[in-house]
Amino acid sequence: DAMVIQNPRYQVTQFGKPVTLSCSQTLNHNVMYWYQQKSSQAPKLLFHYYDKDFNNEADTPDNFQSRRPNTSFCFLDIRSPGLGDAAMYLCATSRQGPGINEQFFGPGTRLTVL
Amino acid sequence: GESVGLHLPTLSVQEGDNSIINCAYSNSASDYFIWYKQESGKGPQFIIDIRSNMDKRQGQRVTVLLNKTVKHLSLQIAATQPGDSAVYFCAENLTGNQFYFGTGTSLTVIP
């Protein structure tokens, strides 16, 4: 089945130690998103790629970076994780063409910062 | 991002009753809306969407209503079942490819 895959599902890192979260998709969608979701809160958009074009949200901290080496993969890099970065990180994809279409979400990676 | 808010953070309904979950959005330029269901520990799951040129859309047991005059969305779930217990989010597409989520409503179905 076509899907959005996130690895790992659970990630533990230390304060200040760089960490990378991975997302892959088999949907061949041209847009990929990263959201941060803290407990009992709504997903918050960090940034997205439209093809190779990177679009950062204005309030996304510089500590968060992203890479999209090809259509299928997108990475979230947290350069120096702080305790406040502990959250669920959700990857999503959509196909943008004429009109706007739904997003498909992966299962998320839960990040713990020690 | 733009503000998309929900009127009720929690909702409890009896099994078999209908549920109505509300959402207010702030930007009249938003032209596409999605309702998501999120179960604990999982990613949001698409339920139904609606474009701004419509005021009602029906799916299986779910109906979304859009009132652009007052910038309000609602999700109606008919004959609510225990499996419907989850957090429900509305999301608006404001411009380009960005989607912004509302606060969320936690729905509990009482057997």
PDB file of C-alpha atoms in Angstrom:
ATOM      1  CA  ASP A   1       0.000   0.000   0.000  1.00  0.00           C
ATOM      2  CA  ALA A   2       1.170   3.513  -0.743  1.00  0.00           C
ATOM      3  CA  MET A   3       2.036   5.218   2.466  1.00  0.00           C
ATOM      4  CA  VAL A   4       4.055   7.673   4.519  1.00  0.00           C
ATOM      5  CA  ILE A   5       6.695   6.012   6.655  1.00  0.00           C
ATOM      6  CA  GLN A   6       8.521   7.531   9.577  1.00  0.00           C
ATOM      7  CA  ASN A   7      11.566   6.071  11.250  1.00  0.00           C
ATOM      8  CA  PRO A   8      12.192   5.563  14.017  1.00  0.00           C
ATOM      9  CA  ARG A   9       8.822   5.630  15.789  1.00  0.00           C
ATOM     10  CA  TYR A  10      10.547   6.535  19.050  1.00  0.00           C
ATOM     11  CA  GLN A  11      13.787   8.467  19.342  1.00  0.00           C
ATOM     12  CA  VAL A  12      15.697   9.372  22.471  1.00  0.00           C
ATOM     13  CA  THR A  13      18.472  11.937  22.372  1.00  0.00           C
ATOM     14  CA  GLN A  14      20.474  13.937  24.837  1.00  0.00           C
ATOM     15  CA  PHE A  15      20.231  17.629  25.431  1.00  0.00           C
ATOM     16  CA  GLY A  16      22.280  19.365  22.754  1.00  0.00           C
ATOM     17  CA  LYS A  17      23.024  16.210  20.748  1.00  0.00           C
ATOM     18  CA  PRO A  18      22.009  16.528  17.087  1.00  0.00           C
ATOM     19  CA  VAL A  19      19.282  14.200  15.943  1.00  0.00           C
ATOM     20  CA  THR A  20      17.758  13.382  12.557  1.00  0.00           C
ATOM     21  CA  LEU A  21      14.253  12.103  11.949  1.00  0.00           C
ATOM     22  CA  SER A  22      13.375  10.404   8.685  1.00  0.00           C
ATOM     23  CA  CYS A  23      10.326  10.309   6.475  1.00  0.00           C
ATOM     24  CA  SER A  24       9.728   8.443   3.259  1.00  0.00           C
ATOM     25  CA  GLN A  25       6.721   8.148   1.001  1.00  0.00           C
ATOM     26  CA  THR A  26       5.572   5.816  -1.723  1.00  0.00           C
ATOM     27  CA  LEU A  27       2.798   8.141  -2.899  1.00  0.00           C
ATOM     28  CA  ASN A  28       5.021  10.119  -5.279  1.00  0.00           C
ATOM     29  CA  HIS A  29       3.604  13.319  -3.852  1.00  0.00           C
ATOM     30  CA  ASN A  30       5.404  16.542  -4.672  1.00  0.00           C
ATOM     31  CA  VAL A  31       4.880  18.231  -1.294  1.00  0.00           C
ATOM     32  CA  MET A  32       6.268  17.013   2.019  1.00  0.00           C
ATOM     33  CA  TYR A  33       5.624  18.605   5.403  1.00  0.00           C
ATOM     34  CA  TRP A  34       7.032  18.468   8.893  1.00  0.00           C
ATOM     35  CA  TYR A  35       4.843  19.237  11.888  1.00  0.00           C
ATOM     36  CA  GLN A  36       5.640  19.373  15.584  1.00  0.00           C
ATOM     37  CA  GLN A  37       2.910  18.237  17.966  1.00  0.00           C
ATOM     38  CA  LYS A  38       3.239  18.605  21.697  1.00  0.00           C
ATOM     39  CA  SER A  39       1.012  16.839  24.170  1.00  0.00           C
ATOM     40  CA  SER A  40      -2.650  17.852  23.959  1.00  0.00           C
ATOM     41  CA  GLN A  41      -1.881  20.428  21.276  1.00  0.00           C
ATOM     42  CA  ALA A  42      -2.541  20.746  17.575  1.00  0.00           C
ATOM     43  CA  PRO A  43       0.148  19.912  15.032  1.00  0.00           C
ATOM     44  CA  LYS A  44       2.231  22.979  14.283  1.00  0.00           C
ATOM     45  CA  LEU A  45       3.656  23.376  10.808  1.00  0.00           C
ATOM     46  CA  LEU A  46       7.446  23.768  10.837  1.00  0.00           C
ATOM     47  CA  PHE A  47       8.181  23.818   7.102  1.00  0.00           C
ATOM     48  CA  HIS A  48       7.398  22.105   3.845  1.00  0.00           C
ATOM     49  CA  TYR A  49       8.981  21.286   0.525  1.00  0.00           C
ATOM     50  CA  TYR A  50       7.192  21.848  -2.751  1.00  0.00           C
ATOM     51  CA  ASP A  51       9.332  19.693  -4.984  1.00  0.00           C
ATOM     52  CA  LYS A  52      12.798  21.028  -4.131  1.00  0.00           C
ATOM     53  CA  ASP A  53      11.601  24.412  -2.945  1.00  0.00           C
ATOM     54  CA  PHE A  54      11.948  24.784   0.808  1.00  0.00           C
ATOM     55  CA  ASN A  55       9.340  26.877   2.632  1.00  0.00           C
ATOM     56  CA  ASN A  56      10.032  27.733   6.233  1.00  0.00           C
ATOM     57  CA  GLU A  57       7.370  28.987   8.615  1.00  0.00           C
ATOM     58  CA  ALA A  58       8.270  32.368  10.094  1.00  0.00           C
ATOM     59  CA  ASP A  59       8.209  31.143  13.674  1.00  0.00           C
ATOM     60  CA  THR A  60      10.181  27.927  13.157  1.00  0.00           C
ATOM     61  CA  PRO A  61      13.384  28.122  15.224  1.00  0.00           C
ATOM     62  CA  ASP A  62      16.726  28.006  13.409  1.00  0.00           C
ATOM     63  CA  ASN A  63      17.482  24.892  15.437  1.00  0.00           C
ATOM     64  CA  PHE A  64      15.225  22.991  13.028  1.00  0.00           C
ATOM     65  CA  GLN A  65      16.467  22.230   9.534  1.00  0.00           C
ATOM     66  CA  SER A  66      15.247  19.976   6.766  1.00  0.00           C
ATOM     67  CA  ARG A  67      16.610  18.167   3.757  1.00  0.00           C
ATOM     68  CA  ARG A  68      14.854  16.568   0.839  1.00  0.00           C
ATOM     69  CA  PRO A  69      17.390  14.682  -1.274  1.00  0.00           C
ATOM     70  CA  ASN A  70      14.750  13.238  -3.605  1.00  0.00           C
ATOM     71  CA  THR A  71      10.990  12.991  -4.051  1.00  0.00           C
ATOM     72  CA  SER A  72      10.634  10.062  -1.671  1.00  0.00           C
ATOM     73  CA  PHE A  73      12.655  11.163   1.338  1.00  0.00           C
ATOM     74  CA  CYS A  74      12.613  14.098   3.693  1.00  0.00           C
ATOM     75  CA  PHE A  75      14.634  14.582   6.868  1.00  0.00           C
ATOM     76  CA  LEU A  76      14.181  16.744   9.923  1.00  0.00           C
ATOM     77  CA  ASP A  77      17.432  17.767  11.595  1.00  0.00           C
ATOM     78  CA  ILE A  78      17.404  19.211  15.089  1.00  0.00           C
ATOM     79  CA  ARG A  79      20.831  20.698  15.569  1.00  0.00           C
ATOM     80  CA  SER A  80      20.850  21.157  19.336  1.00  0.00           C
ATOM     81  CA  PRO A  81      17.762  19.648  20.920  1.00  0.00           C
ATOM     82  CA  GLY A  82      16.479  21.294  24.032  1.00  0.00           C
ATOM     83  CA  LEU A  83      14.048  19.910  26.555  1.00  0.00           C
ATOM     84  CA  GLY A  84      11.315  21.966  24.933  1.00  0.00           C
ATOM     85  CA  ASP A  85      11.796  20.115  21.653  1.00  0.00           C
ATOM     86  CA  ALA A  86      10.425  16.897  23.094  1.00  0.00           C
ATOM     87  CA  ALA A  87       7.333  16.233  21.026  1.00  0.00           C
ATOM     88  CA  MET A  88       5.741  14.082  18.358  1.00  0.00           C
ATOM     89  CA  TYR A  89       7.069  14.959  14.921  1.00  0.00           C
ATOM     90  CA  LEU A  90       4.698  14.283  12.075  1.00  0.00           C
ATOM     91  CA  CYS A  91       5.550  14.025   8.415  1.00  0.00           C
ATOM     92  CA  ALA A  92       2.861  14.517   5.801  1.00  0.00           C
ATOM     93  CA  THR A  93       2.623  14.581   2.030  1.00  0.00           C
ATOM     94  CA  SER A  94       0.240  15.961  -0.516  1.00  0.00           C
ATOM     95  CA  ARG A  95      -0.021  16.239  -4.247  1.00  0.00           C
ATOM     96  CA  GLN A  96      -0.413  19.800  -5.341  1.00  0.00           C
ATOM     97  CA  GLY A  97      -1.650  20.398  -8.807  1.00  0.00           C
ATOM     98  CA  PRO A  98      -4.796  22.045 -10.100  1.00  0.00           C
ATOM     99  CA  GLY A  99      -6.478  22.828  -6.832  1.00  0.00           C
ATOM    100  CA  ILE A 100      -5.392  21.692  -3.434  1.00  0.00           C
ATOM    101  CA  ASN A 101      -5.517  18.148  -2.168  1.00  0.00           C
ATOM    102  CA  GLU A 102      -5.558  16.358   1.131  1.00  0.00           C
ATOM    103  CA  GLN A 103      -2.530  15.615   3.234  1.00  0.00           C
ATOM    104  CA  PHE A 104      -1.513  12.111   4.181  1.00  0.00           C
ATOM    105  CA  PHE A 105       0.227  11.736   7.516  1.00  0.00           C
ATOM    106  CA  GLY A 106       2.775   9.274   8.747  1.00  0.00           C
ATOM    107  CA  PRO A 107       2.496   7.697  12.202  1.00  0.00           C
ATOM    108  CA  GLY A 108       4.927  10.175  13.738  1.00  0.00           C
ATOM    109  CA  THR A 109       8.204   9.946  15.626  1.00  0.00           C
ATOM    110  CA  ARG A 110       8.061  10.639  19.327  1.00  0.00           C
ATOM    111  CA  LEU A 111      11.206  12.443  20.407  1.00  0.00           C
ATOM    112  CA  THR A 112      12.411  12.365  23.995  1.00  0.00           C
ATOM    113  CA  VAL A 113      15.202  14.711  25.091  1.00  0.00           C
ATOM    114  CA  LEU A 114      17.127  13.718  28.202  1.00  0.00           C
TER     115      LEU A 114
ATOM    116  CA  GLY B   1       0.251  30.765  11.029  1.00  0.00           C
ATOM    117  CA  GLU B   2      -3.320  31.767  10.944  1.00  0.00           C
ATOM    118  CA  SER B   3      -5.620  31.129  13.859  1.00  0.00           C
ATOM    119  CA  VAL B   4      -7.989  28.247  13.602  1.00  0.00           C
ATOM    120  CA  GLY B   5      -9.792  27.567  16.838  1.00  0.00           C
ATOM    121  CA  LEU B   6     -12.354  25.201  18.230  1.00  0.00           C
ATOM    122  CA  HIS B   7     -15.213  26.185  20.487  1.00  0.00           C
ATOM    123  CA  LEU B   8     -15.224  23.081  22.705  1.00  0.00           C
ATOM    124  CA  PRO B   9     -12.098  21.311  23.867  1.00  0.00           C
ATOM    125  CA  THR B  10     -13.977  18.200  25.076  1.00  0.00           C
ATOM    126  CA  LEU B  11     -17.188  16.515  24.081  1.00  0.00           C
ATOM    127  CA  SER B  12     -18.888  13.455  25.553  1.00  0.00           C
ATOM    128  CA  VAL B  13     -21.754  11.738  23.780  1.00  0.00           C
ATOM    129  CA  GLN B  14     -23.768   8.596  24.253  1.00  0.00           C
ATOM    130  CA  GLU B  15     -23.204   5.792  21.809  1.00  0.00           C
ATOM    131  CA  GLY B  16     -25.726   6.070  19.015  1.00  0.00           C
ATOM    132  CA  ASP B  17     -26.233   9.796  19.391  1.00  0.00           C
ATOM    133  CA  ASN B  18     -25.073  12.327  16.846  1.00  0.00           C
ATOM    134  CA  SER B  19     -21.962  14.415  17.535  1.00  0.00           C
ATOM    135  CA  ILE B  20     -21.263  17.942  16.402  1.00  0.00           C
ATOM    136  CA  ILE B  21     -17.758  19.362  16.590  1.00  0.00           C
ATOM    137  CA  ASN B  22     -17.233  23.012  15.792  1.00  0.00           C
ATOM    138  CA  CYS B  23     -14.336  25.034  14.460  1.00  0.00           C
ATOM    139  CA  ALA B  24     -13.827  28.743  13.848  1.00  0.00           C
ATOM    140  CA  TYR B  25     -11.257  30.023  11.416  1.00  0.00           C
ATOM    141  CA  SER B  26      -9.929  33.521  11.171  1.00  0.00           C
ATOM    142  CA  ASN B  27      -8.956  34.097   7.566  1.00  0.00           C
ATOM    143  CA  SER B  28     -11.696  34.600   5.024  1.00  0.00           C
ATOM    144  CA  ALA B  29      -9.196  33.888   2.241  1.00  0.00           C
ATOM    145  CA  SER B  30      -8.887  30.231   3.271  1.00  0.00           C
ATOM    146  CA  ASP B  31     -10.325  28.139   0.494  1.00  0.00           C
ATOM    147  CA  TYR B  32      -9.937  24.537   1.571  1.00  0.00           C
ATOM    148  CA  PHE B  33     -10.613  22.803   4.861  1.00  0.00           C
ATOM    149  CA  ILE B  34      -9.989  19.334   6.215  1.00  0.00           C
ATOM    150  CA  TRP B  35     -11.252  17.480   9.253  1.00  0.00           C
ATOM    151  CA  TYR B  36      -8.838  15.000  10.814  1.00  0.00           C
ATOM    152  CA  LYS B  37      -9.262  12.312  13.436  1.00  0.00           C
ATOM    153  CA  GLN B  38      -6.285  11.536  15.623  1.00  0.00           C
ATOM    154  CA  GLU B  39      -6.165   8.532  17.901  1.00  0.00           C
ATOM    155  CA  SER B  40      -3.662   8.329  20.712  1.00  0.00           C
ATOM    156  CA  GLY B  41      -0.122   7.722  19.472  1.00  0.00           C
ATOM    157  CA  LYS B  42      -1.071   7.946  15.800  1.00  0.00           C
ATOM    158  CA  GLY B  43      -0.854  10.511  13.052  1.00  0.00           C
ATOM    159  CA  PRO B  44      -3.931  12.490  11.985  1.00  0.00           C
ATOM    160  CA  GLN B  45      -6.261  10.586   9.720  1.00  0.00           C
ATOM    161  CA  PHE B  46      -8.222  12.342   6.983  1.00  0.00           C
ATOM    162  CA  ILE B  47     -11.971  12.253   7.514  1.00  0.00           C
ATOM    163  CA  ILE B  48     -13.509  14.677   5.071  1.00  0.00           C
ATOM    164  CA  ASP B  49     -12.684  17.880   3.266  1.00  0.00           C
ATOM    165  CA  ILE B  50     -14.582  20.796   1.811  1.00  0.00           C
ATOM    166  CA  ARG B  51     -13.701  23.584  -0.573  1.00  0.00           C
ATOM    167  CA  SER B  52     -14.833  27.126  -0.070  1.00  0.00           C
ATOM    168  CA  ASN B  53     -17.199  27.000  -3.039  1.00  0.00           C
ATOM    169  CA  MET B  54     -19.342  24.491  -1.130  1.00  0.00           C
ATOM    170  CA  ASP B  55     -21.342  24.804   2.079  1.00  0.00           C
ATOM    171  CA  LYS B  56     -21.972  21.139   2.759  1.00  0.00           C
ATOM    172  CA  ARG B  57     -20.324  17.851   2.015  1.00  0.00           C
ATOM    173  CA  GLN B  58     -21.340  14.397   3.130  1.00  0.00           C
ATOM    174  CA  GLY B  59     -19.354  11.257   3.631  1.00  0.00           C
ATOM    175  CA  GLN B  60     -20.087   7.984   5.299  1.00  0.00           C
ATOM    176  CA  ARG B  61     -21.694   8.935   8.649  1.00  0.00           C
ATOM    177  CA  VAL B  62     -19.972  12.327   8.538  1.00  0.00           C
ATOM    178  CA  THR B  63     -21.066  15.695   7.234  1.00  0.00           C
ATOM    179  CA  VAL B  64     -19.060  18.887   7.103  1.00  0.00           C
ATOM    180  CA  LEU B  65     -20.793  22.251   7.012  1.00  0.00           C
ATOM    181  CA  LEU B  66     -19.044  25.448   6.037  1.00  0.00           C
ATOM    182  CA  ASN B  67     -20.424  28.869   6.836  1.00  0.00           C
ATOM    183  CA  LYS B  68     -18.155  31.407   5.200  1.00  0.00           C
ATOM    184  CA  THR B  69     -20.181  34.342   6.474  1.00  0.00           C
ATOM    185  CA  VAL B  70     -19.189  33.653  10.060  1.00  0.00           C
ATOM    186  CA  LYS B  71     -16.052  31.650   9.244  1.00  0.00           C
ATOM    187  CA  HIS B  72     -17.281  28.511  10.899  1.00  0.00           C
ATOM    188  CA  LEU B  73     -16.908  24.809  10.187  1.00  0.00           C
ATOM    189  CA  SER B  74     -18.661  21.920  11.808  1.00  0.00           C
ATOM    190  CA  LEU B  75     -18.251  18.178  11.673  1.00  0.00           C
ATOM    191  CA  GLN B  76     -21.318  16.073  12.272  1.00  0.00           C
ATOM    192  CA  ILE B  77     -20.921  12.396  13.082  1.00  0.00           C
ATOM    193  CA  ALA B  78     -24.092  10.352  12.855  1.00  0.00           C
ATOM    194  CA  ALA B  79     -24.774   7.443  15.202  1.00  0.00           C
ATOM    195  CA  THR B  80     -21.527   7.918  17.097  1.00  0.00           C
ATOM    196  CA  GLN B  81     -19.684   4.717  17.943  1.00  0.00           C
ATOM    197  CA  PRO B  82     -17.018   3.934  20.551  1.00  0.00           C
ATOM    198  CA  GLY B  83     -14.466   3.765  17.740  1.00  0.00           C
ATOM    199  CA  ASP B  84     -15.126   7.425  17.050  1.00  0.00           C
ATOM    200  CA  SER B  85     -13.490   8.387  20.333  1.00  0.00           C
ATOM    201  CA  ALA B  86     -10.463  10.475  19.390  1.00  0.00           C
ATOM    202  CA  VAL B  87      -9.265  14.049  19.043  1.00  0.00           C
ATOM    203  CA  TYR B  88     -10.691  15.874  16.052  1.00  0.00           C
ATOM    204  CA  PHE B  89      -8.887  18.729  14.338  1.00  0.00           C
ATOM    205  CA  CYS B  90      -9.931  21.071  11.624  1.00  0.00           C
ATOM    206  CA  ALA B  91      -7.234  22.438   9.347  1.00  0.00           C
ATOM    207  CA  GLU B  92      -7.405  25.297   6.895  1.00  0.00           C
ATOM    208  CA  ASN B  93      -5.427  25.900   3.780  1.00  0.00           C
ATOM    209  CA  LEU B  94      -4.670  29.574   3.748  1.00  0.00           C
ATOM    210  CA  THR B  95      -2.263  30.072   0.918  1.00  0.00           C
ATOM    211  CA  GLY B  96      -0.017  27.913  -1.179  1.00  0.00           C
ATOM    212  CA  ASN B  97       0.575  24.555   0.375  1.00  0.00           C
ATOM    213  CA  GLN B  98       0.352  25.442   4.060  1.00  0.00           C
ATOM    214  CA  PHE B  99      -2.215  23.847   6.323  1.00  0.00           C
ATOM    215  CA  TYR B 100      -2.864  25.236   9.794  1.00  0.00           C
ATOM    216  CA  PHE B 101      -4.544  23.221  12.487  1.00  0.00           C
ATOM    217  CA  GLY B 102      -7.096  24.228  15.069  1.00  0.00           C
ATOM    218  CA  THR B 103      -6.862  23.475  18.769  1.00  0.00           C
ATOM    219  CA  GLY B 104      -8.646  20.129  18.670  1.00  0.00           C
ATOM    220  CA  THR B 105     -11.680  18.610  20.364  1.00  0.00           C
ATOM    221  CA  SER B 106     -11.458  15.417  22.351  1.00  0.00           C
ATOM    222  CA  LEU B 107     -14.527  13.288  21.674  1.00  0.00           C
ATOM    223  CA  THR B 108     -15.461  10.578  24.171  1.00  0.00           C
ATOM    224  CA  VAL B 109     -18.211   8.139  23.300  1.00  0.00           C
ATOM    225  CA  ILE B 110     -19.963   6.647  26.296  1.00  0.00           C
ATOM    226  CA  PRO B 111     -21.162   3.073  25.692  1.00  0.00           C
TER     227      PRO B 111
END
